[in-house]
PDB file of C-alpha atoms in Angstrom:
ATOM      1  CA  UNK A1062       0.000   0.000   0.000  1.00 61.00           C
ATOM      2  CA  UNK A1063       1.494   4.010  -0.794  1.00 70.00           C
ATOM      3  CA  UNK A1064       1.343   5.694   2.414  1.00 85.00           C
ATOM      4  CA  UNK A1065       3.054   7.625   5.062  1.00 89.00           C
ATOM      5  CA  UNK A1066       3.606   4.951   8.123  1.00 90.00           C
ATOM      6  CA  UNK A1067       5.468   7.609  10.722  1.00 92.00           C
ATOM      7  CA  UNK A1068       7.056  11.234  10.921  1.00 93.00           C
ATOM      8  CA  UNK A1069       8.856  12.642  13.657  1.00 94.00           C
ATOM      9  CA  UNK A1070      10.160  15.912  14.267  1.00 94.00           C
ATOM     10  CA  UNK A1071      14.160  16.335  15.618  1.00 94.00           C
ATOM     11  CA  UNK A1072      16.483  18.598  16.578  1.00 94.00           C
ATOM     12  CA  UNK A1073      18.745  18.579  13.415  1.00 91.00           C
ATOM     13  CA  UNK A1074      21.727  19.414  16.068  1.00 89.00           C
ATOM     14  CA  UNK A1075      22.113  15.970  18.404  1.00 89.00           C
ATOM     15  CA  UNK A1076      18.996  13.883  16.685  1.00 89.00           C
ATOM     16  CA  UNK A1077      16.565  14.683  19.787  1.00 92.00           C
ATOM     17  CA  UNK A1078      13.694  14.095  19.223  1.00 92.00           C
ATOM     18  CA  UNK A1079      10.951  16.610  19.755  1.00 93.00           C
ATOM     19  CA  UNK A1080       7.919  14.517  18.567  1.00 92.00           C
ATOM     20  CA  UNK A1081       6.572  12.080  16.810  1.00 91.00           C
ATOM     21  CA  UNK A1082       3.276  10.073  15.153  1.00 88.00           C
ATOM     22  CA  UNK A1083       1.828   7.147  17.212  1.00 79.00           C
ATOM     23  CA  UNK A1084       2.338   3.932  14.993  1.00 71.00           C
ATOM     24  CA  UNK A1085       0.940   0.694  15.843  1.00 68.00           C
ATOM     25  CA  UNK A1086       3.034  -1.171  12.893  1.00 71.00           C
ATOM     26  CA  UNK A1087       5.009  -3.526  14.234  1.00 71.00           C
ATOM     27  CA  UNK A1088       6.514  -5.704  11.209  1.00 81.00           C
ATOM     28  CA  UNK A1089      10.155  -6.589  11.893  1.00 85.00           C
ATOM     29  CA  UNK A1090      10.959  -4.277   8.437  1.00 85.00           C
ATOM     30  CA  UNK A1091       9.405  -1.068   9.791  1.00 86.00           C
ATOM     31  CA  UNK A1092      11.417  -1.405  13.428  1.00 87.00           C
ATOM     32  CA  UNK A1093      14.366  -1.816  11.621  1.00 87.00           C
ATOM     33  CA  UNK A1094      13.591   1.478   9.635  1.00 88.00           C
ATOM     34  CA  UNK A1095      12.388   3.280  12.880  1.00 88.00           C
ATOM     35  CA  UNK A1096      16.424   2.158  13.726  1.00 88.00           C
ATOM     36  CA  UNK A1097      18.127   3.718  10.744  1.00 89.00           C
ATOM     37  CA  UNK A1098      15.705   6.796  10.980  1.00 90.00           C
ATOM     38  CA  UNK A1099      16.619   7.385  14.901  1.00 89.00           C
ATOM     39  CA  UNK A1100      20.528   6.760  13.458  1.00 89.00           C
ATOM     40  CA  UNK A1101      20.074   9.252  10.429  1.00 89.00           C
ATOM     41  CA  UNK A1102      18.497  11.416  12.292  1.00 89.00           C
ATOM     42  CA  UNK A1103      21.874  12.322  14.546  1.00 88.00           C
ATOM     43  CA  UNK A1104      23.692  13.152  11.687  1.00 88.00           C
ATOM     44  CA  UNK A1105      21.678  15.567   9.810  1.00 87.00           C
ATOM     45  CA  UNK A1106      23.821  18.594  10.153  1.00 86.00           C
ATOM     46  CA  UNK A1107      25.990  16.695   7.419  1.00 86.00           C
ATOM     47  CA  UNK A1108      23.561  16.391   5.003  1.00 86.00           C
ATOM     48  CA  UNK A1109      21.465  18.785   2.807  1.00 87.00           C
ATOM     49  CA  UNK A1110      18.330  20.509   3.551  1.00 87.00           C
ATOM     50  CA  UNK A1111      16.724  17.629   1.519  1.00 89.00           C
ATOM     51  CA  UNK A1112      17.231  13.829   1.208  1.00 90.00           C
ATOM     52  CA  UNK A1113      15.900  10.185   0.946  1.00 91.00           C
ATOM     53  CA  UNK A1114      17.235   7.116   1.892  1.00 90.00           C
ATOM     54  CA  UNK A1115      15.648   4.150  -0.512  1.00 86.00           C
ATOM     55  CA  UNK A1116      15.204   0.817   0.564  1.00 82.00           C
ATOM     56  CA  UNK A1117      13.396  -2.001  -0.766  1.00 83.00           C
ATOM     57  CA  UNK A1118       9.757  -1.616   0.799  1.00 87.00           C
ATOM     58  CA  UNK A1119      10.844   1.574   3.192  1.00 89.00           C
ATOM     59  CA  UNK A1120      11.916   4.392   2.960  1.00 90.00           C
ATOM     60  CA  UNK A1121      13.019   7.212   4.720  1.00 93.00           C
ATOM     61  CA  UNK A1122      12.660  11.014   3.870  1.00 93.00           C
ATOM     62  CA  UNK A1123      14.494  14.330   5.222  1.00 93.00           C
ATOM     63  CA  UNK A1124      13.421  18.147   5.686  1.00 91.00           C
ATOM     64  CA  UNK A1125      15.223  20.240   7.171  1.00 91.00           C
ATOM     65  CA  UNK A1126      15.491  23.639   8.140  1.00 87.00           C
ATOM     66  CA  UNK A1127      17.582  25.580  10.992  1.00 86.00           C
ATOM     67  CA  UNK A1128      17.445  23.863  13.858  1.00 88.00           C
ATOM     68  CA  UNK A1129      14.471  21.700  12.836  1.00 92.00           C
ATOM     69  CA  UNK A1130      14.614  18.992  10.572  1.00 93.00           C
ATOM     70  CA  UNK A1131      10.945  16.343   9.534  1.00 94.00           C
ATOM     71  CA  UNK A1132      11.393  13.184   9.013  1.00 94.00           C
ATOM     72  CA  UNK A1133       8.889  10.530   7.257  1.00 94.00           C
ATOM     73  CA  UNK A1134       8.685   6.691   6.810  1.00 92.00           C
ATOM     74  CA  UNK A1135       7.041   5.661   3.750  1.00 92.00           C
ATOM     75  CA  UNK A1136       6.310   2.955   1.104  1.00 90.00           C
ATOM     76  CA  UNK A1137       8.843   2.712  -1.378  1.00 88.00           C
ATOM     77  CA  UNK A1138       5.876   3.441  -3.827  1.00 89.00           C
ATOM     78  CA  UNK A1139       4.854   6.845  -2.203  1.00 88.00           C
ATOM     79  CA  UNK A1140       5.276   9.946  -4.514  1.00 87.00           C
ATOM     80  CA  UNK A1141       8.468  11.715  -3.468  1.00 88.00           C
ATOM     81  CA  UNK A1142       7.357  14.571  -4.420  1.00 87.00           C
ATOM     82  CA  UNK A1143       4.171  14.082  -2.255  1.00 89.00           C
ATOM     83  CA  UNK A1144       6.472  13.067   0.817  1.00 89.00           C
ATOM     84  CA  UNK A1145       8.429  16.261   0.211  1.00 88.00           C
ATOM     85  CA  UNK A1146       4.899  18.098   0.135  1.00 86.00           C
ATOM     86  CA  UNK A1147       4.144  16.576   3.359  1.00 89.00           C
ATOM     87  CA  UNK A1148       7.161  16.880   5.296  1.00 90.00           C
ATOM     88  CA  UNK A1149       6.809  21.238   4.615  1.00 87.00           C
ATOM     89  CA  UNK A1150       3.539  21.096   5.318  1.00 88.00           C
ATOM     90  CA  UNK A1151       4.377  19.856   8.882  1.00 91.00           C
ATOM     91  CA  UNK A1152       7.449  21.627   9.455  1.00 90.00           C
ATOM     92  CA  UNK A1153       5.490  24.995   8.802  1.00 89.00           C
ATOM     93  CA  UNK A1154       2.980  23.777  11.468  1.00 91.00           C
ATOM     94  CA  UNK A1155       5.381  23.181  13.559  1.00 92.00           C
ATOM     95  CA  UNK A1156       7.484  26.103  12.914  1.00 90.00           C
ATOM     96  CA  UNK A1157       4.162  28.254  13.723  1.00 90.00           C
ATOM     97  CA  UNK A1158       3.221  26.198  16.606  1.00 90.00           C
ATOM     98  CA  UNK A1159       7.012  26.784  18.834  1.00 90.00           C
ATOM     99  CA  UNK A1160       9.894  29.144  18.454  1.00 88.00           C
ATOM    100  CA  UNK A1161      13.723  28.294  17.685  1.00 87.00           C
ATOM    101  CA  UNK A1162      14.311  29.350  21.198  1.00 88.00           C
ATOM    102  CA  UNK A1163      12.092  26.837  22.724  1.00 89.00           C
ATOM    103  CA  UNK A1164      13.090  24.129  20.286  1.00 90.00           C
ATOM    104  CA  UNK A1165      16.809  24.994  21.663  1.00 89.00           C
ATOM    105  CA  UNK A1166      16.190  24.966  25.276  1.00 89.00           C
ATOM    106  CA  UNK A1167      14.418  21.392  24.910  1.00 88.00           C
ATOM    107  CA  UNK A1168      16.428  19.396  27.085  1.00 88.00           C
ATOM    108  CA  UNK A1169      14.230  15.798  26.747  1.00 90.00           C
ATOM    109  CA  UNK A1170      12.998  13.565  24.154  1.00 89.00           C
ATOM    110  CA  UNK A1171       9.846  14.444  22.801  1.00 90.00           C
ATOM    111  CA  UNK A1172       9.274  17.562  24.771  1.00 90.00           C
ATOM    112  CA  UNK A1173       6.557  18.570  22.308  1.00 91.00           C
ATOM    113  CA  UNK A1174       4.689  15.284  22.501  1.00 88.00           C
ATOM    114  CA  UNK A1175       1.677  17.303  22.019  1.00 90.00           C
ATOM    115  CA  UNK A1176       2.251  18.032  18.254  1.00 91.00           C
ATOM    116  CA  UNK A1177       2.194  14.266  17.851  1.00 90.00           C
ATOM    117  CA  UNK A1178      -2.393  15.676  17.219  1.00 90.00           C
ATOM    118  CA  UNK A1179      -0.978  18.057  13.936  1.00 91.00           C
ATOM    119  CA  UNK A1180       1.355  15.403  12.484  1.00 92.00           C
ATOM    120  CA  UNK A1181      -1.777  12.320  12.818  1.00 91.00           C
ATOM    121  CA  UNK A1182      -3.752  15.026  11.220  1.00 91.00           C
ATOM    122  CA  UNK A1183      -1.485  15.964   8.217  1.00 89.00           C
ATOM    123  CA  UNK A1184      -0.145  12.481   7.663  1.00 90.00           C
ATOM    124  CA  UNK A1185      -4.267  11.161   7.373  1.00 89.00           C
ATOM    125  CA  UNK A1186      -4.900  14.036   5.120  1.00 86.00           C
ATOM    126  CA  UNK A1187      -2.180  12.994   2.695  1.00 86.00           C
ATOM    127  CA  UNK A1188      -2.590   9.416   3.400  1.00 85.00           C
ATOM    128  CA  UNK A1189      -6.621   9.986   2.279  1.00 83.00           C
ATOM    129  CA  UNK A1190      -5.550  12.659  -0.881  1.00 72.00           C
ATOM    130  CA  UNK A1191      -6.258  11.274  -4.427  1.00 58.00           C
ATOM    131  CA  UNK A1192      -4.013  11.987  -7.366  1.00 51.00           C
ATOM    132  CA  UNK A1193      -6.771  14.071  -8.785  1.00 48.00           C
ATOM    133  CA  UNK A1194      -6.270  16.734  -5.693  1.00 51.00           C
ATOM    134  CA  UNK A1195      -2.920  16.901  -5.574  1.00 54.00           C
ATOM    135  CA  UNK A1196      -1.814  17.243  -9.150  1.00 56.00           C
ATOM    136  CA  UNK A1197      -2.534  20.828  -9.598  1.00 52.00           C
ATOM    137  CA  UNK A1198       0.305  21.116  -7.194  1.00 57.00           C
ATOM    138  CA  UNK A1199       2.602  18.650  -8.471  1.00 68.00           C
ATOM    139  CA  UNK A1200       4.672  20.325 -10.879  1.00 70.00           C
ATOM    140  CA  UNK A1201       5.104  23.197  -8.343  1.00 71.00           C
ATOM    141  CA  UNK A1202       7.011  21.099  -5.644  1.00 72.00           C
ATOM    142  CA  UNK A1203       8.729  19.317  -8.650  1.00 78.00           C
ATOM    143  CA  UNK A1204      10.565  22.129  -9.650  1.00 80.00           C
ATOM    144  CA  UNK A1205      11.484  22.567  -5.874  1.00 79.00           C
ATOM    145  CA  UNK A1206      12.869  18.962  -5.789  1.00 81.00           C
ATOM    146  CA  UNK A1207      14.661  19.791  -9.656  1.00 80.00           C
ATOM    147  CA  UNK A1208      16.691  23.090  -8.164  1.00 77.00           C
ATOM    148  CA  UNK A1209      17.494  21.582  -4.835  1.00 77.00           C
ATOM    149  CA  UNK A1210      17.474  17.422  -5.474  1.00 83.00           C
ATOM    150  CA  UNK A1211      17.401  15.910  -2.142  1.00 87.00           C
ATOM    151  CA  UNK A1212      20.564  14.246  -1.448  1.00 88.00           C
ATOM    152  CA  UNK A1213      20.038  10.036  -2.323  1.00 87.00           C
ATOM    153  CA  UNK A1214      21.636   7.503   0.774  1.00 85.00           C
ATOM    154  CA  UNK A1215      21.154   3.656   0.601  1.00 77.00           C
ATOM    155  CA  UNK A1216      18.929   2.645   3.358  1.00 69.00           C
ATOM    156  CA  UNK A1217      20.880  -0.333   4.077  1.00 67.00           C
ATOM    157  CA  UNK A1218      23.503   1.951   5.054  1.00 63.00           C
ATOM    158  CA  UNK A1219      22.010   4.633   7.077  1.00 49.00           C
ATOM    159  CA  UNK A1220      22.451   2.486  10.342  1.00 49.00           C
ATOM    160  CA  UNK A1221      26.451   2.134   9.344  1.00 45.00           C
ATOM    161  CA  UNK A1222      26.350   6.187   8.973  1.00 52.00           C
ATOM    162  CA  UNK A1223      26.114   6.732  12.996  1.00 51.00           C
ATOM    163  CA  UNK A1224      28.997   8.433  13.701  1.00 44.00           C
ATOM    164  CA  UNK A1225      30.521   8.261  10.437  1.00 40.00           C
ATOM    165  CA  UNK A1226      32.102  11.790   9.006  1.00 41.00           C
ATOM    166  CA  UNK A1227      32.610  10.773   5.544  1.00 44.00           C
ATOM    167  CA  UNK A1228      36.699  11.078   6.293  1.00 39.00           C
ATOM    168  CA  UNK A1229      36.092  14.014   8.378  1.00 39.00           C
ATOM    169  CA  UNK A1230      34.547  15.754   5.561  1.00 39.00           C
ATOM    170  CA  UNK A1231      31.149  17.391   5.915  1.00 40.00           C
ATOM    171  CA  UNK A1232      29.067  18.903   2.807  1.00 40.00           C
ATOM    172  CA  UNK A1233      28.809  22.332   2.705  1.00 36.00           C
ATOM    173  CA  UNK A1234      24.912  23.497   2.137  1.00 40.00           C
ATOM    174  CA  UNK A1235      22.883  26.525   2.042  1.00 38.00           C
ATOM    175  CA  UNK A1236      19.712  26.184   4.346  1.00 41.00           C
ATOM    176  CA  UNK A1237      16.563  27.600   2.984  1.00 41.00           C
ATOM    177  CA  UNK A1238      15.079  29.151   6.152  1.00 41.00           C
ATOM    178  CA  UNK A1239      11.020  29.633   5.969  1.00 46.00           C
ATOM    179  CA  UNK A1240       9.488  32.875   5.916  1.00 45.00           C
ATOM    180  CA  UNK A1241       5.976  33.866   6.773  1.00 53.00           C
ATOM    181  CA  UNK A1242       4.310  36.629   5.134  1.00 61.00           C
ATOM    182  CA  UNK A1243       1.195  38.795   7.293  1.00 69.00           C
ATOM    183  CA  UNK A1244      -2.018  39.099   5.367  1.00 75.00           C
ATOM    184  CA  UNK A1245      -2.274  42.250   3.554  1.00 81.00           C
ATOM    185  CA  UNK A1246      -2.305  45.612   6.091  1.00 85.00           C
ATOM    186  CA  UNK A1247      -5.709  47.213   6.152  1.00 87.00           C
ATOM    187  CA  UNK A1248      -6.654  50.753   6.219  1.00 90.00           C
ATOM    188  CA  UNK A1249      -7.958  50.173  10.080  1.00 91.00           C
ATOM    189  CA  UNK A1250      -4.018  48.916  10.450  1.00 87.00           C
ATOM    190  CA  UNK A1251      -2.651  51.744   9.334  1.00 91.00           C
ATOM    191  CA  UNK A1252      -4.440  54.281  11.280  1.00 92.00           C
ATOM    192  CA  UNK A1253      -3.514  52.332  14.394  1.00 90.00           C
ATOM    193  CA  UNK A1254       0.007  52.149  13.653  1.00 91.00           C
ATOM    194  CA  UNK A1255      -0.009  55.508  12.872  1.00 93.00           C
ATOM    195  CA  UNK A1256      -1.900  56.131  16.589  1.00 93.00           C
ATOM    196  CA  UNK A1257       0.573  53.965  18.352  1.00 92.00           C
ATOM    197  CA  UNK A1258       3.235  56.115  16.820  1.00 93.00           C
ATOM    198  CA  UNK A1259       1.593  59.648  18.026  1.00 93.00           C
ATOM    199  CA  UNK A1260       1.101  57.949  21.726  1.00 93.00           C
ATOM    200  CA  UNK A1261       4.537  56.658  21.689  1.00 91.00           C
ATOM    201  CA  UNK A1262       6.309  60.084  20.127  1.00 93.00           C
ATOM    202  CA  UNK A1263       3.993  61.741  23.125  1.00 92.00           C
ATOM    203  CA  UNK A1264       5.100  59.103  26.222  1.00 91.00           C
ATOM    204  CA  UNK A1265       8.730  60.022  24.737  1.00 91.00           C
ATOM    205  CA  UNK A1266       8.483  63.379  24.942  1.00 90.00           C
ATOM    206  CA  UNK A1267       6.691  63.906  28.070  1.00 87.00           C
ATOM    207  CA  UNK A1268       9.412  61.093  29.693  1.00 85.00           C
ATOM    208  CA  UNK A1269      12.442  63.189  28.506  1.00 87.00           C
ATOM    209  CA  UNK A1270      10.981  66.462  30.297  1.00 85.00           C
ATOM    210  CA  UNK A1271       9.952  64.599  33.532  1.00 82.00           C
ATOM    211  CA  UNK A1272      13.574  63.173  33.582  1.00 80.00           C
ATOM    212  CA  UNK A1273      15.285  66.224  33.610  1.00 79.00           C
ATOM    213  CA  UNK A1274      13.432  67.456  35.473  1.00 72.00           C
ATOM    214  CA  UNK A1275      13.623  64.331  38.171  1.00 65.00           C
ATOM    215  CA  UNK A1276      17.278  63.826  38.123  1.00 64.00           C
ATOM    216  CA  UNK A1277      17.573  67.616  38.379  1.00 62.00           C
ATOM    217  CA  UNK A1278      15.432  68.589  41.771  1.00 63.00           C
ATOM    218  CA  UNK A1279      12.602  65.583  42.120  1.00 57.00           C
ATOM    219  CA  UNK A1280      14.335  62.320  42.855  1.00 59.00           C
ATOM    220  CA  UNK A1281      11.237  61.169  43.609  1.00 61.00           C
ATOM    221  CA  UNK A1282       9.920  61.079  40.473  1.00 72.00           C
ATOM    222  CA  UNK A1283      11.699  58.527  38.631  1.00 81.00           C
ATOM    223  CA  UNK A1284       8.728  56.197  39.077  1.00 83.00           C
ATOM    224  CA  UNK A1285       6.621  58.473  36.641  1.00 84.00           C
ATOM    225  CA  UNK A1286       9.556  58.533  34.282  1.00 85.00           C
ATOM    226  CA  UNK A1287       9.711  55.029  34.021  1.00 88.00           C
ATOM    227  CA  UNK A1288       5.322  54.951  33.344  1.00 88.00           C
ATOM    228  CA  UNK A1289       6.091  57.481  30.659  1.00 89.00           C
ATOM    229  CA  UNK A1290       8.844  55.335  28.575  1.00 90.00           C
ATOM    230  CA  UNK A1291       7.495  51.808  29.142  1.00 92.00           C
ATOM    231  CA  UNK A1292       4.320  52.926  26.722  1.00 91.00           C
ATOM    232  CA  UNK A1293       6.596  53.969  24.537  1.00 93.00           C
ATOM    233  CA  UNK A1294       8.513  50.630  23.913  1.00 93.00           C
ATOM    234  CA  UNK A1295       5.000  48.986  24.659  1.00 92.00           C
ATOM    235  CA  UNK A1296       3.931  51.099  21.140  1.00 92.00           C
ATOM    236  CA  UNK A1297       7.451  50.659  19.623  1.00 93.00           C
ATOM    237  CA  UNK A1298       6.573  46.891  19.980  1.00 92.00           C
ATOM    238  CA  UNK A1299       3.131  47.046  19.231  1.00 90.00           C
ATOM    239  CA  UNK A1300       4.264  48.664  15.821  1.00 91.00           C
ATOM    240  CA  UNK A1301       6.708  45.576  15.225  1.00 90.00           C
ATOM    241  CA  UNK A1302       4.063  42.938  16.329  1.00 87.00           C
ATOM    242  CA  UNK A1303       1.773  43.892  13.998  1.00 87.00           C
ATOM    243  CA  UNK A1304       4.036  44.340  10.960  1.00 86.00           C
ATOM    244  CA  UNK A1305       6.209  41.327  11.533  1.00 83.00           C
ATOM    245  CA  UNK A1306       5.160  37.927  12.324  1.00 75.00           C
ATOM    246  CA  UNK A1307       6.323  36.731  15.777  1.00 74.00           C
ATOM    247  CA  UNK A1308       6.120  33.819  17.846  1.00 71.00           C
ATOM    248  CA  UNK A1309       3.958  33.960  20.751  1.00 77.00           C
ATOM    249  CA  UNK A1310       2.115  36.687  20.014  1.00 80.00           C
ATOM    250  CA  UNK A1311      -1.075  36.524  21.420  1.00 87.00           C
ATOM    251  CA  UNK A1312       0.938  36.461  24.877  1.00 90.00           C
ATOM    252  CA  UNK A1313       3.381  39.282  24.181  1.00 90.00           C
ATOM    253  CA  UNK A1314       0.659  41.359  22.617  1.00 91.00           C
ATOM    254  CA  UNK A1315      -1.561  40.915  26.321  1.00 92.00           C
ATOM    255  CA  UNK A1316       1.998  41.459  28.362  1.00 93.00           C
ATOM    256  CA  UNK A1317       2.701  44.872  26.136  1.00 92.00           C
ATOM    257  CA  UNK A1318      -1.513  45.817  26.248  1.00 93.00           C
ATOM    258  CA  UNK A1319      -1.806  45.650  30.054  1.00 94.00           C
ATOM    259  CA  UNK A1320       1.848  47.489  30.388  1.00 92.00           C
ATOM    260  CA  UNK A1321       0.140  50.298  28.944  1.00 92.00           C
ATOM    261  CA  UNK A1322      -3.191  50.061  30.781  1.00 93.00           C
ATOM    262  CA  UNK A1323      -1.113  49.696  33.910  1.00 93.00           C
ATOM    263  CA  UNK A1324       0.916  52.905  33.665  1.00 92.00           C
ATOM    264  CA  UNK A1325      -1.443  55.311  32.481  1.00 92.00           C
ATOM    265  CA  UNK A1326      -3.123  54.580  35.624  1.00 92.00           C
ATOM    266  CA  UNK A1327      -0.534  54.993  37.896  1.00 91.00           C
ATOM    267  CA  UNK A1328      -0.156  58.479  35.817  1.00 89.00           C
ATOM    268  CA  UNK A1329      -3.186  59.392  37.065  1.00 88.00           C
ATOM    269  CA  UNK A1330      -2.698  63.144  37.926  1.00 86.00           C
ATOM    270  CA  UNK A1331       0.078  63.691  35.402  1.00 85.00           C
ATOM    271  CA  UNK A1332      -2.581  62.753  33.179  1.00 88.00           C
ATOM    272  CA  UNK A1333      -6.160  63.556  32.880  1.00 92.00           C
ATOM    273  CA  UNK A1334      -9.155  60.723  32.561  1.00 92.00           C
ATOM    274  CA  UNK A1335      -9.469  61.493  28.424  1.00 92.00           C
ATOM    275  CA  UNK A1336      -5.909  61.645  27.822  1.00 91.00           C
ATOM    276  CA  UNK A1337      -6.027  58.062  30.308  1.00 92.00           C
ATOM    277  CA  UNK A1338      -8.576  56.430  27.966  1.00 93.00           C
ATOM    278  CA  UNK A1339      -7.225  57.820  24.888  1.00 94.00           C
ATOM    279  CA  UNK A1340      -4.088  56.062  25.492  1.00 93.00           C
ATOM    280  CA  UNK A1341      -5.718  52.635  26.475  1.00 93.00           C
ATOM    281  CA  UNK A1342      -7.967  52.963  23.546  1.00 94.00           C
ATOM    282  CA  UNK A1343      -5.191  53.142  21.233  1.00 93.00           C
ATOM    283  CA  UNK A1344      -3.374  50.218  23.196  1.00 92.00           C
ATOM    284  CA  UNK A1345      -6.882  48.460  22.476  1.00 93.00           C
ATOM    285  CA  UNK A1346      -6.969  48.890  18.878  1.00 92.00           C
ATOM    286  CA  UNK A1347      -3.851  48.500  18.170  1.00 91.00           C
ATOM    287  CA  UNK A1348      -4.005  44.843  19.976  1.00 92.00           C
ATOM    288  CA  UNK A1349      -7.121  43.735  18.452  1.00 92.00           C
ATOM    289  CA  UNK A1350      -5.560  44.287  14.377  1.00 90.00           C
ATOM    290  CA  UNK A1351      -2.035  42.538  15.928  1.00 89.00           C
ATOM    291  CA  UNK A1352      -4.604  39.320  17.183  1.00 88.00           C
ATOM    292  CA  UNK A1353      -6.651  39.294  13.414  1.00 88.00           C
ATOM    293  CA  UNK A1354      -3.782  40.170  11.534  1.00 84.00           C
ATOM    294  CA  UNK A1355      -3.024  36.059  10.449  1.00 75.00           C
ATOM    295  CA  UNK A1356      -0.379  34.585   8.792  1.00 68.00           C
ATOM    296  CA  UNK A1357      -1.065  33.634   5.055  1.00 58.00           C
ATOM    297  CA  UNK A1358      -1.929  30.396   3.710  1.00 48.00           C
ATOM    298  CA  UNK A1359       0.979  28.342   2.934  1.00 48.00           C
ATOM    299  CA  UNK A1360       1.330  27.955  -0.752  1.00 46.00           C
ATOM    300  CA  UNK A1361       1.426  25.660  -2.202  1.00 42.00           C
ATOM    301  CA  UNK A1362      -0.843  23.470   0.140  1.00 46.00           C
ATOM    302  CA  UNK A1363      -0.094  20.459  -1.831  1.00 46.00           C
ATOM    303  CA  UNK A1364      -4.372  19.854  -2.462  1.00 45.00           C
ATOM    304  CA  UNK A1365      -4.778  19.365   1.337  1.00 44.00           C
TER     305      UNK A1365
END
């Protein structure tokens, strides 16, 4: 049968695993396979962003990028060009799901066990895809695989490769790294950037007074100085949040909205209630277009 048995996700550093598909197949060919997979997998960093190691009934494809590197099991019979499909489908999910720093600071196997839902969903929608819905796409991802050719091992020998440098030499490669472009800015975006930029030039100017004043005769002060520039690198950020695409944003966007909120009201007296609410209504707009500004689609998405 052509189908995608397992996929894992590793750190392409040391081979740690991050996470993995439950499979219940447990045929003395596909253990062996899960062997030379966990064996491949420490070695990545030698290897191309790309590759597939054949083998009679198995085999085993490579995706790597960074840090972060998928890896599938499949028929010999699958599509490569479907696997390949596949395996960027997943490592975009999973690039969107965790940041490089977590990924880094991972010190146990499978500390993202949880993504093992998103791979058993993407591996049954390509497992359940007919030809017919996928061939629009085809010739796209082929002319991926025809200006970067994954890199072609011998399964037999990718338990032998543990360890091995290749006589100390590794091959030099250029990684791809993913990039993830923000659905188009709206008019509504603009006028709260352009907002957040008027509230920060105004915490930044009225900051700058109070501190020279402060340091000068009012010592005591410094407390409002400090309310007056945190908005101002809360809107700085805001600005970048909703531009760029982030990790964790929903959390940093709430941290940098209740910053804002926070100080303004301990500036009560410095500032009136209007000039209070104006402030937290900008904060408020300006958080609400950073939470419903979404990443694009992924193109292609392969027909699934």
């Amino acid at each position: 049968m052509s189908m995608i048995f397992f996929a894992c996700v590793v750190r392409v550093r040391d081979g740690l695993p991050l996470s993995a598909s439950t499979d219940f197949h447990f045929n003395q060919d596909f253990l062996e396979c899960r062997k030379r997979l966990k064996a491949l997998s420490s070695i990545l960093a030698q290897y191309p962003s790309r590759g597939t190691a054949k083998g009679r009934d198995l085999s085993i494809h490579f995706l790597s990028s960074g840090d972060i590197a998928c890896m599938a099991i499949c028929s010999s019979n699958y599509s490569t060009i479907m696997a390949f499909c596949f395996l960027e489908e997943l490592q975009w999910e999973f690039a969107a799901s965790y940041d490089t720093t977590t990924v880094s600071l991972a010190s146990r196997p499978y500390a993202f066990i949880e993504f093992d839902n998103i791979i058993q969903k993407v591996k049954c929608h390509f497992n359940r895809a007919s030809g017919t819905q996928t061939k629009a796409n085809w010739e796209k991802i082929e002319e991926e695989l025809k200006f970067q050719p994954p890199v072609q091992l011998k399964l037999e020998d990718a338990e032998l490769m543990n360890g091995v440098t290749n006589g100390g030499h590794a091959g030099v490669h250029v990684e791809v790294v993913p990039t993830y472009r923000m659905q188009r800015v709206t008019p509504l975006g603009i006028l709260s950037l352009v907002l957040n930029i008027m509230c920060g030039a105004l915490n930044l100017i009225r900051g700058v007074h109070l501190a020279e004043y402060s340091f000068q005769e009012d010592h005591e002060g410094i407390g409002n100085v400090i309310a007056f520039f945190l908005p101002f690198l809360a809107c700085v950020f805001q600005c970048y949040l909703y531009l760029f695409y982030s990790s964790a944003r929903k959390v940093k966007t709430f941290v940098l909205f209740f910053s804002v909120c926070l100080c303004n009201i301990y500036l009560y007296g410095l500032r009136n209630l209007w000039q209070i609410a104006f402030h937290i209504g900008v904060a408020s707009l300006s958080s609400y277009q950073i939470l419903t500004r979404q990443l694009m689609e992924k193109q292609p998405d392969c027909g699934v």
